[in-house]
Coordinates of C-alpha atoms and ligand atoms in Angstrom, one line a residue:
X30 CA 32.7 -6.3 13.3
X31 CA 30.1 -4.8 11.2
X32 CA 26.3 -5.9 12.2
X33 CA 23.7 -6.4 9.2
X34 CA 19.9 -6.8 9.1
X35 CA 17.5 -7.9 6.9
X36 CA 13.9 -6.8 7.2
X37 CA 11.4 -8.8 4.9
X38 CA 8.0 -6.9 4.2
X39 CA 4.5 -8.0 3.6
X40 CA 1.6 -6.2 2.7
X41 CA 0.6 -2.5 1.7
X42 CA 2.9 0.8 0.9
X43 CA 2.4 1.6 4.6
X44 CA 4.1 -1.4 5.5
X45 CA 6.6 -0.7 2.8
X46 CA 7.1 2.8 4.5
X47 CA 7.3 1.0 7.9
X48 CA 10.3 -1.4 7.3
X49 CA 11.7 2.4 6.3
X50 CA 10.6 3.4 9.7
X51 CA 12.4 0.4 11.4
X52 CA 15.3 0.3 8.9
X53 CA 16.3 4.0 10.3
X54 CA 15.9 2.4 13.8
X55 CA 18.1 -0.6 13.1
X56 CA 21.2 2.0 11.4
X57 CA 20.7 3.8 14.4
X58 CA 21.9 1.1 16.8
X59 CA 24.9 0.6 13.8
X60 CA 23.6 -2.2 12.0
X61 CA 23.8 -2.1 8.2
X62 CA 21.5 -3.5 5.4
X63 CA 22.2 -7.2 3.7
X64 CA 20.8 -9.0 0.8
X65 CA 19.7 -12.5 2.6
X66 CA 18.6 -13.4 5.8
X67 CA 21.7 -15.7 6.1
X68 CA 23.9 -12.9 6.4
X69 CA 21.8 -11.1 8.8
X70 CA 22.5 -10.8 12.8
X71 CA 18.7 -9.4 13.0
X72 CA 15.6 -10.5 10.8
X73 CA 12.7 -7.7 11.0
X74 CA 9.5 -10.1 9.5
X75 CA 7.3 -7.3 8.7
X76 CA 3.9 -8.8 8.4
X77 CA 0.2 -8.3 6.9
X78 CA -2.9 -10.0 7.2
X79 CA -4.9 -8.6 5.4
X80 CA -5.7 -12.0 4.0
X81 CA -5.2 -15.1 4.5
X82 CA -2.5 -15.7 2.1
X83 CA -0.9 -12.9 3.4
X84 CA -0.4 -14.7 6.9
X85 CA 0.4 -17.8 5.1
X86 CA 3.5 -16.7 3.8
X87 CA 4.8 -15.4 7.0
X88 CA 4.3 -18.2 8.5
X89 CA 6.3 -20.1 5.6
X90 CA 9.2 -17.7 5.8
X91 CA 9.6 -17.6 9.5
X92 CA 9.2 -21.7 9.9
X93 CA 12.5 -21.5 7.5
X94 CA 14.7 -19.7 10.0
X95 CA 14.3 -22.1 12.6
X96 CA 17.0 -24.1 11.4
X97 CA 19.4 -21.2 10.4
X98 CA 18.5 -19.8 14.1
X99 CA 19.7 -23.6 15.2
X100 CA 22.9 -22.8 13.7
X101 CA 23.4 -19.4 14.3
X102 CA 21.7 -18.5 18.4
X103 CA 23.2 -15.2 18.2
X104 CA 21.2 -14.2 15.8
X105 CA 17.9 -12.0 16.6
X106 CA 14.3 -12.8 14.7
X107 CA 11.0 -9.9 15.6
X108 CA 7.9 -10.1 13.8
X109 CA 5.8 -7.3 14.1
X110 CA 3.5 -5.3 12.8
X111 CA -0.4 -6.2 11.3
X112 CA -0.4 -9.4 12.4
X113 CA 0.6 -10.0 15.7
X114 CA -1.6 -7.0 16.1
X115 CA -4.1 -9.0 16.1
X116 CA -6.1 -10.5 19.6
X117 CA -4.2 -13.1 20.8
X118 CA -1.8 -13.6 17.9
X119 CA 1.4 -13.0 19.7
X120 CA 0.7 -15.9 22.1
X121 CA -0.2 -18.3 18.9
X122 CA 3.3 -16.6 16.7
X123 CA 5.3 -17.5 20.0
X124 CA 4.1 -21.2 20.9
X125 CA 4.7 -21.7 17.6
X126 CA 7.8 -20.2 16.9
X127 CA 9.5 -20.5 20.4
X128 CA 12.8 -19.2 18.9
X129 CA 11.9 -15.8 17.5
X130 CA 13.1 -13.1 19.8
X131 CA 10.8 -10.1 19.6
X132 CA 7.3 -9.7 18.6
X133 CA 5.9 -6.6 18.5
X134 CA 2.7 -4.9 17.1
X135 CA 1.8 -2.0 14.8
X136 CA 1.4 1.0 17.9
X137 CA 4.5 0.1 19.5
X138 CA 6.5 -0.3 15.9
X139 CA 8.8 2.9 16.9
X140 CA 10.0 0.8 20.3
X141 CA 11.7 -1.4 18.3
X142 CA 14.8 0.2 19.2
X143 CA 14.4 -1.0 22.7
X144 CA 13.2 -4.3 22.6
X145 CA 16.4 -5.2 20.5
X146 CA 18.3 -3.5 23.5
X147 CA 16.3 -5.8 26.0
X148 CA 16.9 -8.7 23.9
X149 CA 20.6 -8.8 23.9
X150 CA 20.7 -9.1 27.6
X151 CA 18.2 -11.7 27.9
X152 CA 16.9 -15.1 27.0
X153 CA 13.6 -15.0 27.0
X154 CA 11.5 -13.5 24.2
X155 CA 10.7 -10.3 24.0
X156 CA 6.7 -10.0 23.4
X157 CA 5.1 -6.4 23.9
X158 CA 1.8 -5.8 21.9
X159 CA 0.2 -2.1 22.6
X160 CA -3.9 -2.5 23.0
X161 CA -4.4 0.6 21.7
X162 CA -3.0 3.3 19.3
X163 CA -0.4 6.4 21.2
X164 CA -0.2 9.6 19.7
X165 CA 1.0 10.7 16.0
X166 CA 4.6 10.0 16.2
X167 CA 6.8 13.2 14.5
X168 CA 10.8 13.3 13.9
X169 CA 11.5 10.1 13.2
X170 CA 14.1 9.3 10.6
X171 CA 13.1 6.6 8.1
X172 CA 16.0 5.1 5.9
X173 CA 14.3 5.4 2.7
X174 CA 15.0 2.8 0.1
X175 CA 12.5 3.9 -2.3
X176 CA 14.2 6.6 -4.3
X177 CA 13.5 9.0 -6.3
X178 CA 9.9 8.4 -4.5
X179 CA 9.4 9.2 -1.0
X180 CA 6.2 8.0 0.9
X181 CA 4.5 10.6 3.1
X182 CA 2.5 8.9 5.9
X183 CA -0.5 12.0 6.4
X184 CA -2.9 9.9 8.4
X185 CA -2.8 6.4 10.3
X186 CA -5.3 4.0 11.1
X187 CA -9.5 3.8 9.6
X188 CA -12.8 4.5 10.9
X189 CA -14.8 2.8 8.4
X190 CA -15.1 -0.6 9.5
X191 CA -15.7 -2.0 6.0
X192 CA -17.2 -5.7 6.9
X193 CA -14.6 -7.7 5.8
X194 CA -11.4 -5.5 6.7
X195 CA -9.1 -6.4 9.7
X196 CA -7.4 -2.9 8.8
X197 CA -9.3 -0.8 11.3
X198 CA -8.6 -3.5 14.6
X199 CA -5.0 -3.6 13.7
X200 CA -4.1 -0.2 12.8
X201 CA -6.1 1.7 15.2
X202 CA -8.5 4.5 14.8
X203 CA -7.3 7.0 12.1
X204 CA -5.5 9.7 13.4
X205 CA -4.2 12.6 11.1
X206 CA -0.7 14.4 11.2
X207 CA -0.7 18.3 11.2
X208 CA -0.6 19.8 8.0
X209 CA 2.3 21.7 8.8
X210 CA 4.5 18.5 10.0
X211 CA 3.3 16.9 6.4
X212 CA 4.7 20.2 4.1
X213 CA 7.6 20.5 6.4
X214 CA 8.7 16.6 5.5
X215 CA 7.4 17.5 1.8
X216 CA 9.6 20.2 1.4
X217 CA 12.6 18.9 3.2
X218 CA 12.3 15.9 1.1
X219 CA 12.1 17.4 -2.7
X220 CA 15.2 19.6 -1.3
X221 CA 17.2 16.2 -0.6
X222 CA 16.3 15.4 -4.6
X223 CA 13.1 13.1 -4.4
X224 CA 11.6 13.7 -7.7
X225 CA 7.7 11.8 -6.3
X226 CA 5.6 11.8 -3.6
X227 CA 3.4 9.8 -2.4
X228 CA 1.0 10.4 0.6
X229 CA -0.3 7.8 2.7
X230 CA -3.2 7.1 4.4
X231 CA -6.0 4.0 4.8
X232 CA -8.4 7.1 3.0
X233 CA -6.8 10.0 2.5
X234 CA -9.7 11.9 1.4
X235 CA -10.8 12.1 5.5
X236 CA -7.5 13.5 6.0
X237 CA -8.0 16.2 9.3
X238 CA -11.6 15.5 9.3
X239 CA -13.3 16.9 13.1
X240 CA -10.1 18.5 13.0
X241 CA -8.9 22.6 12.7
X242 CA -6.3 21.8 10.1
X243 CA -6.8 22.0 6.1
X244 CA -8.4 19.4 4.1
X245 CA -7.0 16.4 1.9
X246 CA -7.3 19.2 -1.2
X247 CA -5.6 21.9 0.3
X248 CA -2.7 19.9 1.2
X249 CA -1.8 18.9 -2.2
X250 CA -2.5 22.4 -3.2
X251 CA 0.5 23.6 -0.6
X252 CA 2.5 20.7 -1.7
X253 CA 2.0 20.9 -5.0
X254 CA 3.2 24.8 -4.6
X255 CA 6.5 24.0 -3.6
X256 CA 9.6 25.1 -6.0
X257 CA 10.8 22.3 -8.3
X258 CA 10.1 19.5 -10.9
X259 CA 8.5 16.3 -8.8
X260 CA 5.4 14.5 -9.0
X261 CA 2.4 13.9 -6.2
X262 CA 1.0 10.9 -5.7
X263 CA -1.5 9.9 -3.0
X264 CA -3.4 6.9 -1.7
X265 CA -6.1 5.2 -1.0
X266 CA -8.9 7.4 -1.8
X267 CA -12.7 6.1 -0.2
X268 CA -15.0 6.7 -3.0
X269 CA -17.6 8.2 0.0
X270 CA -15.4 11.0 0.8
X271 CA -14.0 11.6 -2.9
X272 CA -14.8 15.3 -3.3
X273 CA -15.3 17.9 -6.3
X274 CA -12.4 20.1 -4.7
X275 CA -10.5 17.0 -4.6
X276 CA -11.1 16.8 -8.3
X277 CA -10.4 20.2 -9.4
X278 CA -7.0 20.1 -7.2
X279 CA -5.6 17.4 -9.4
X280 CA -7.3 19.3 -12.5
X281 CA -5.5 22.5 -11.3
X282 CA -2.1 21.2 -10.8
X283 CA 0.3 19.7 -13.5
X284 CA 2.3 18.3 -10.6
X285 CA -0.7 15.9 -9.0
X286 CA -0.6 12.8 -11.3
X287 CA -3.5 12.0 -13.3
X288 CA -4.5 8.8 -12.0
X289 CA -6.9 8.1 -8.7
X290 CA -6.8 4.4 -7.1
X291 CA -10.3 4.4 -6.0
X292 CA -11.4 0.8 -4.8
X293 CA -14.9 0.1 -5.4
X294 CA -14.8 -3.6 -4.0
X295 CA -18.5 -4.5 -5.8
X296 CA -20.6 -3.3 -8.2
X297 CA -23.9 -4.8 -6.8
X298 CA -25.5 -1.9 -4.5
X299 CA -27.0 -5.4 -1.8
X300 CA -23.2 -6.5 -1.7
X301 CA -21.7 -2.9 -1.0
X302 CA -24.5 -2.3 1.9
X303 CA -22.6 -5.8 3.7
X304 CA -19.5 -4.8 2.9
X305 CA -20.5 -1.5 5.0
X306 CA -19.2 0.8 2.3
X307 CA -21.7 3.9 2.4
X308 CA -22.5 4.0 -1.0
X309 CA -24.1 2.6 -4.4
X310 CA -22.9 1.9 -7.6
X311 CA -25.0 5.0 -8.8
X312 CA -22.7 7.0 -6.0
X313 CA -19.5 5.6 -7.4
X314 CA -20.4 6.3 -11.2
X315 CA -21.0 10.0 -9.7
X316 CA -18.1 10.6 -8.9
X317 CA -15.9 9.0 -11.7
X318 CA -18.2 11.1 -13.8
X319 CA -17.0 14.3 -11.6
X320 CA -13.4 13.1 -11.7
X321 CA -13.4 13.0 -15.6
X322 CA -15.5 16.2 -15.9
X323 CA -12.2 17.9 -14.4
X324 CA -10.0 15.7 -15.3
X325 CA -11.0 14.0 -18.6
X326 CA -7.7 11.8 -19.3
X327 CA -7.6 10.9 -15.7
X328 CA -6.6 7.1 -15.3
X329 CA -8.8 5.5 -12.9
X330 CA -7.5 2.4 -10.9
X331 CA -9.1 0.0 -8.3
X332 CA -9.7 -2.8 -6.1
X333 CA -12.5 -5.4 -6.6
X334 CA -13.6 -8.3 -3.9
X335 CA -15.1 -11.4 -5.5
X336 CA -17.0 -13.9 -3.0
X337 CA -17.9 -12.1 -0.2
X338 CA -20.4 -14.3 1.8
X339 CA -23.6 -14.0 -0.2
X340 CA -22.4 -13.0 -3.3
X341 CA -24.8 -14.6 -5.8
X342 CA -24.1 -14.9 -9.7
X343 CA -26.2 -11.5 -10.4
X344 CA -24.1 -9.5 -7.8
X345 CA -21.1 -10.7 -9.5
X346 CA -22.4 -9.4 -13.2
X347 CA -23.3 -6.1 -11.1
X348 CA -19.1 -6.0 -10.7
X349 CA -18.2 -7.2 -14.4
X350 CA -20.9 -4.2 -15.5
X351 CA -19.4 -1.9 -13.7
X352 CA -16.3 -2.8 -14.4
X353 CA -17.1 -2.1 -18.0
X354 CA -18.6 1.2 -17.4
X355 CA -15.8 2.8 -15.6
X356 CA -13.3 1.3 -17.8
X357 CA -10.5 1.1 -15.0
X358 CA -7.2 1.8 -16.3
X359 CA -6.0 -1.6 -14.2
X360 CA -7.4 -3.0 -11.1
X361 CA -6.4 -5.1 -8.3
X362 CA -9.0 -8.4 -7.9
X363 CA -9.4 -10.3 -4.6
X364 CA -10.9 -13.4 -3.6
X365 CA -12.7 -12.5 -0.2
X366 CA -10.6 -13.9 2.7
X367 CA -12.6 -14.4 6.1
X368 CA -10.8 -12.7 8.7
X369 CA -11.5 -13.6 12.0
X370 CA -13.1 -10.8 14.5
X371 CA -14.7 -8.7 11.3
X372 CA -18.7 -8.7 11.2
X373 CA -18.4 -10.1 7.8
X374 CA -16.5 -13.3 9.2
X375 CA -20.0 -13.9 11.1
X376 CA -22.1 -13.8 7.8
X377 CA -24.1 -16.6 6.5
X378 CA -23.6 -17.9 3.3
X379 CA -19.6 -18.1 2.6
X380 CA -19.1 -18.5 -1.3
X381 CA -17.7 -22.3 -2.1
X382 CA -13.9 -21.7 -3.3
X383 CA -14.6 -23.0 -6.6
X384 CA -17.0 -20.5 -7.3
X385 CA -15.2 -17.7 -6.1
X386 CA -12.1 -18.8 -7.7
X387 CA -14.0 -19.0 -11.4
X388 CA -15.4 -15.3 -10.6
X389 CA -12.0 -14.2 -10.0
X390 CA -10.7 -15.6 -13.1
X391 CA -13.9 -14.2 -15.2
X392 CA -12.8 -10.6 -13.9
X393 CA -9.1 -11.1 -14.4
X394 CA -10.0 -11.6 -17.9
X395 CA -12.1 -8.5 -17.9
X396 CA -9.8 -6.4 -16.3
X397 CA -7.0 -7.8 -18.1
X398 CA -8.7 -6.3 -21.6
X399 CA -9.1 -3.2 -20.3
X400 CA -5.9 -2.7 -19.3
X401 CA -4.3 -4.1 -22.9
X402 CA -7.0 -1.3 -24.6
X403 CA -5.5 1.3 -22.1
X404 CA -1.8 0.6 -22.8
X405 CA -2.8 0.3 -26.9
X406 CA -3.2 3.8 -26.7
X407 CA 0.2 4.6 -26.5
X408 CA 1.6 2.9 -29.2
X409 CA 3.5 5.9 -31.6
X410 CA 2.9 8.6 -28.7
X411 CA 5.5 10.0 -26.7
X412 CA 5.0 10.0 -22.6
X413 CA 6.9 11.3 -19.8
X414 CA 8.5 8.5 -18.1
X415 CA 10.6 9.3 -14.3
X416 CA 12.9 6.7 -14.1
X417 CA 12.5 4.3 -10.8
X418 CA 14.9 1.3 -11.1
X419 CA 16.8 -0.6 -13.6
X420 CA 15.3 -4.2 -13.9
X421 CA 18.3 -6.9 -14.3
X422 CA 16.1 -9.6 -15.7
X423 CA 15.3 -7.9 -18.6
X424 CA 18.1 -5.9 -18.7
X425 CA 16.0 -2.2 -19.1
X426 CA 15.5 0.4 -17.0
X427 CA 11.7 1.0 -15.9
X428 CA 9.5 4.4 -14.6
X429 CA 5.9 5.3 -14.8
X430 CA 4.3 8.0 -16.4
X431 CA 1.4 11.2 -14.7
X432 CA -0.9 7.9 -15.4
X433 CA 1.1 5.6 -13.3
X434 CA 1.6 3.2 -16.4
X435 CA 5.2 1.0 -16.2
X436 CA 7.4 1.8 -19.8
X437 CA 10.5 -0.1 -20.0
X438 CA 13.4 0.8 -22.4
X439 CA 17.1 0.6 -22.9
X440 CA 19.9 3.4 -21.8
X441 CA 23.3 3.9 -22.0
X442 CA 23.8 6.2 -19.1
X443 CA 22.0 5.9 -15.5
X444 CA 18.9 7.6 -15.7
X445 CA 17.1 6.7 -12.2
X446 CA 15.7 9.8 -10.5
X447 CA 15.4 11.4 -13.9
X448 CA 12.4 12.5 -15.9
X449 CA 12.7 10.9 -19.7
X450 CA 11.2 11.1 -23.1
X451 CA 9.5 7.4 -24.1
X452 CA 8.6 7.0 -27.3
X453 CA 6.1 3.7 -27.1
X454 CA 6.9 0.8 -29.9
X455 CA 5.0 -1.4 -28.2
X456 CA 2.4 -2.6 -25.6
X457 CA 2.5 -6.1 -23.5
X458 CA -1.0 -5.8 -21.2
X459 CA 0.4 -3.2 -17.9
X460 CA 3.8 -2.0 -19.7
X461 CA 5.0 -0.4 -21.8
X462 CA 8.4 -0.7 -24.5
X463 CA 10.1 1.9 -25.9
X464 CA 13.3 4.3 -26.9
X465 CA 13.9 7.5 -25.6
X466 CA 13.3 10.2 -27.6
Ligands
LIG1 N1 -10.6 -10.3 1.7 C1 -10.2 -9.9 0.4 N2 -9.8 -8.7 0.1 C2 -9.7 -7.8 1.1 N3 -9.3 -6.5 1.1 C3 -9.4 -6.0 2.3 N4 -9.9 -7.0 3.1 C4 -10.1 -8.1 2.4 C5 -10.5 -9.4 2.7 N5 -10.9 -9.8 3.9 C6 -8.9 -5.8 -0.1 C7 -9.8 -4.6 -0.5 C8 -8.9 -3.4 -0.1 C9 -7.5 -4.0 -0.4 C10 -6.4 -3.2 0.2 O1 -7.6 -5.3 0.0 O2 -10.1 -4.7 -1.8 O3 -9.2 -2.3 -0.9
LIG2 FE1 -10.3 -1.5 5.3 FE2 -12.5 -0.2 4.4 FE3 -10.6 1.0 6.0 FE4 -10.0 0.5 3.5 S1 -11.6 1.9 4.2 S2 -8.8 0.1 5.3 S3 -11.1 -1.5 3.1 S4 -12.0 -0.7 6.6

């Protein structure tokens, strides 16, 4: 009989590229995909925690397979990743969920394989967390479900110990894969018909860094080089390692998308000293004014953190300010989460909820404006659209254009995996609506 699994992801792109990771695992030991968790003979949790929230609905999910896990005791539950990661979090995930099988970390992800094998000749859970990051894993074989984009790890883990990220305790320190592994999976992949890229890394901009391989620029030069129509994508850039040569790269090559997510967290230069960031305001306006000098049209995203412990009201108009100057294309907004073991957690001064939750709202707003002015613009024109998916709710098909905005529209044939002609009728805030031209 034919074995399915369900794997249900939380979190970042890397996570997203993980389950990939572990969903080549599971096909290898013959299970296939499945739709619910119902149907599934193994449950992969995937998890994040990042924030709170994030651990929150985790927890949620995997409190509702007890019962189905009653029914069914054949059935195999894991959770791993970022937040068992974390010190002592296993112990807590397994007193209190006594009936998932496997728990496993983010460094010891690729023995997944074998703890499933060890499971199905024992009772007892299977609980293996590795301290401490191994050795950039190569030749793996991720079942990508992403298609036509394909994501690229290029470096794991962070050294910048931001004060209120958990990132760099449960991802290890950042590590960088060789160039020539990176253009090797590049090339093999755009062969196989993936029409975008997108590399990976907590801050890709210290890609090799101490290192005798190439830098960040220089590997999306040799990408970008290789024969055939795709796009290049890459992220998460730190604005303290955002370079000119980084800048003229993009400039430089029609293939590199014209849009940078560069999170700037704060605009108040006393708030981004205690969030540890290693620069100012002044810094970060630098190098958006750098970015635009090559690359004028260039559509500039980010994230922003609202509440961070001693956050007053004239830090927060620092943020809207700066907000307003850059003019981000969109943005991702946060309320600060307390994460347990980061030196921010330790701060004095925690914002009241109600305050940060009527900052958040204020920025929302802001950001929300910005993003309508940004997709007004297109109204009449023409973009480029590659097609990604065909949404069943509204019945359209949906890609992004080189700015990474969303345009939806109708078609009578298939088009995913194909580059299109949008003509824009209309704007609704992050999307787009058009015909094809
Ligand atoms: N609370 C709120 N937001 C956070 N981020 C990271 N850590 C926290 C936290 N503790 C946000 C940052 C980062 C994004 C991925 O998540 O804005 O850029
Ligand atoms: Fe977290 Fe900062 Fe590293 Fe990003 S750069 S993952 S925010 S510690």
């Amino acid at each position: 009989m034919e074995k399915h699994y369900h794997i249900v992801t939380y979190g970042c792109q890397m996570n997203v590229h993980d389950s990939e990771r572990i969903a080549g695992m599971l096909s290898e030991l013959g299970y296939t995909s499945c739709d619910s968790m119902e149907d599934a003979d193994i449950v992969v949790f995937n998890t994040c925690c990042i924030r709170e929230n994030a651990e929150n609905h985790a927890y949620g999910n995997i409190g509702m397979l007890k019962k189905l896990k009653a029914a069914r005791r054949d059935m195999i539950i894991a959770v791993g990743g970022c937040m068992p990661q974390q010190i002592g979090k296993a112990d807590i995930l397994h007193k209190k969920f006594p009936y998932v099988d496997i728990i496993f970390g983010t460094h010891n992800l690729d023995r997944l394989k074998d703890y499933i094998l060890a499971k199905r000749g024992r009772k007892k859970a299977v609980i293996e967390i590795q301290e401490k990051e191994g050795e950039v894993k190569e030749g793996e074989h991720p079942l990508r479900t992403s298609y036509p984009n394909a994501w690229i790890n290029i470096t794991y883990g962070c050294n910048n110990f931001c004060s209120y990220c958990i990132v760099p305790y449960v991802r290890g320190r950042e590590r960088s894969r060789r160039s020539e592994n990176v253009i090797a999976e590049a090339r093999s992949l755009i062969a196989d018909g993936y029409k975008e890229l997108t590399l990976l890394g907590q801050n890709v901009n210290s890609y090799a860094n101490g290192t005798d391989d190439i830098r960040f620029p220089e590997m999306l030069e040799r990408i970008a080089a290789i024969d055939g129509k795709f796009r290049l994508r890459f992220m998460t850039s730190h604005p303290k390692d955002f370079s000119e040569e980084l800048a003229k790269a993009i400039a430089s090559n029609p293939k590199i998308c014209r849009c940078v997510h560069l999170p700037v967290q704060s605009g108040s230069d006393r708030i981004l000293k205690a969030m540890n960031r290693k620069y100012t305001s002044a810094d970060y306006l630098k190098k958006i004014e750098i970015l635009k000098k090559y690359v004028p049209d260039c559509a500039v995203t980010t994230d922003l953190i609202v509440g961070f412990p001693g956050e007053t009201d004239e830090d927060f108009k620092d943020t809207l300010k700066l907000v307003k100057e850059v003019g981000f294309a969109s943005a991702f907004t946060f309320v600060y989460s307390k994460r347990e073991g980061t030196v921010a957690a330790e701060m004095p001064d925690q914002i009241p909820e109600e305050v940060s939750k009527a900052r958040i709202m204020e920025l929302v707003e802001l950001v929300n404006s910005l993003t309508r002015e940004h997709s007004a613009k297109y109204v009449g024109k023409t973009c480029e659209i590659l097609c990604e998916g065909f949404d069943e709710k509204r019945g359209l098909f949906l890609g992004r254009d080189e700015f990474g905005r969303m345009g939806y529209f109708e078609s009578d044939k298939n088009v995913i995996g194909e580059f299109v002609n949008l003509r824009v009728d209309e704007a609704n805030g992050v999307s787009l609506m058009g015909k094809l031209v």
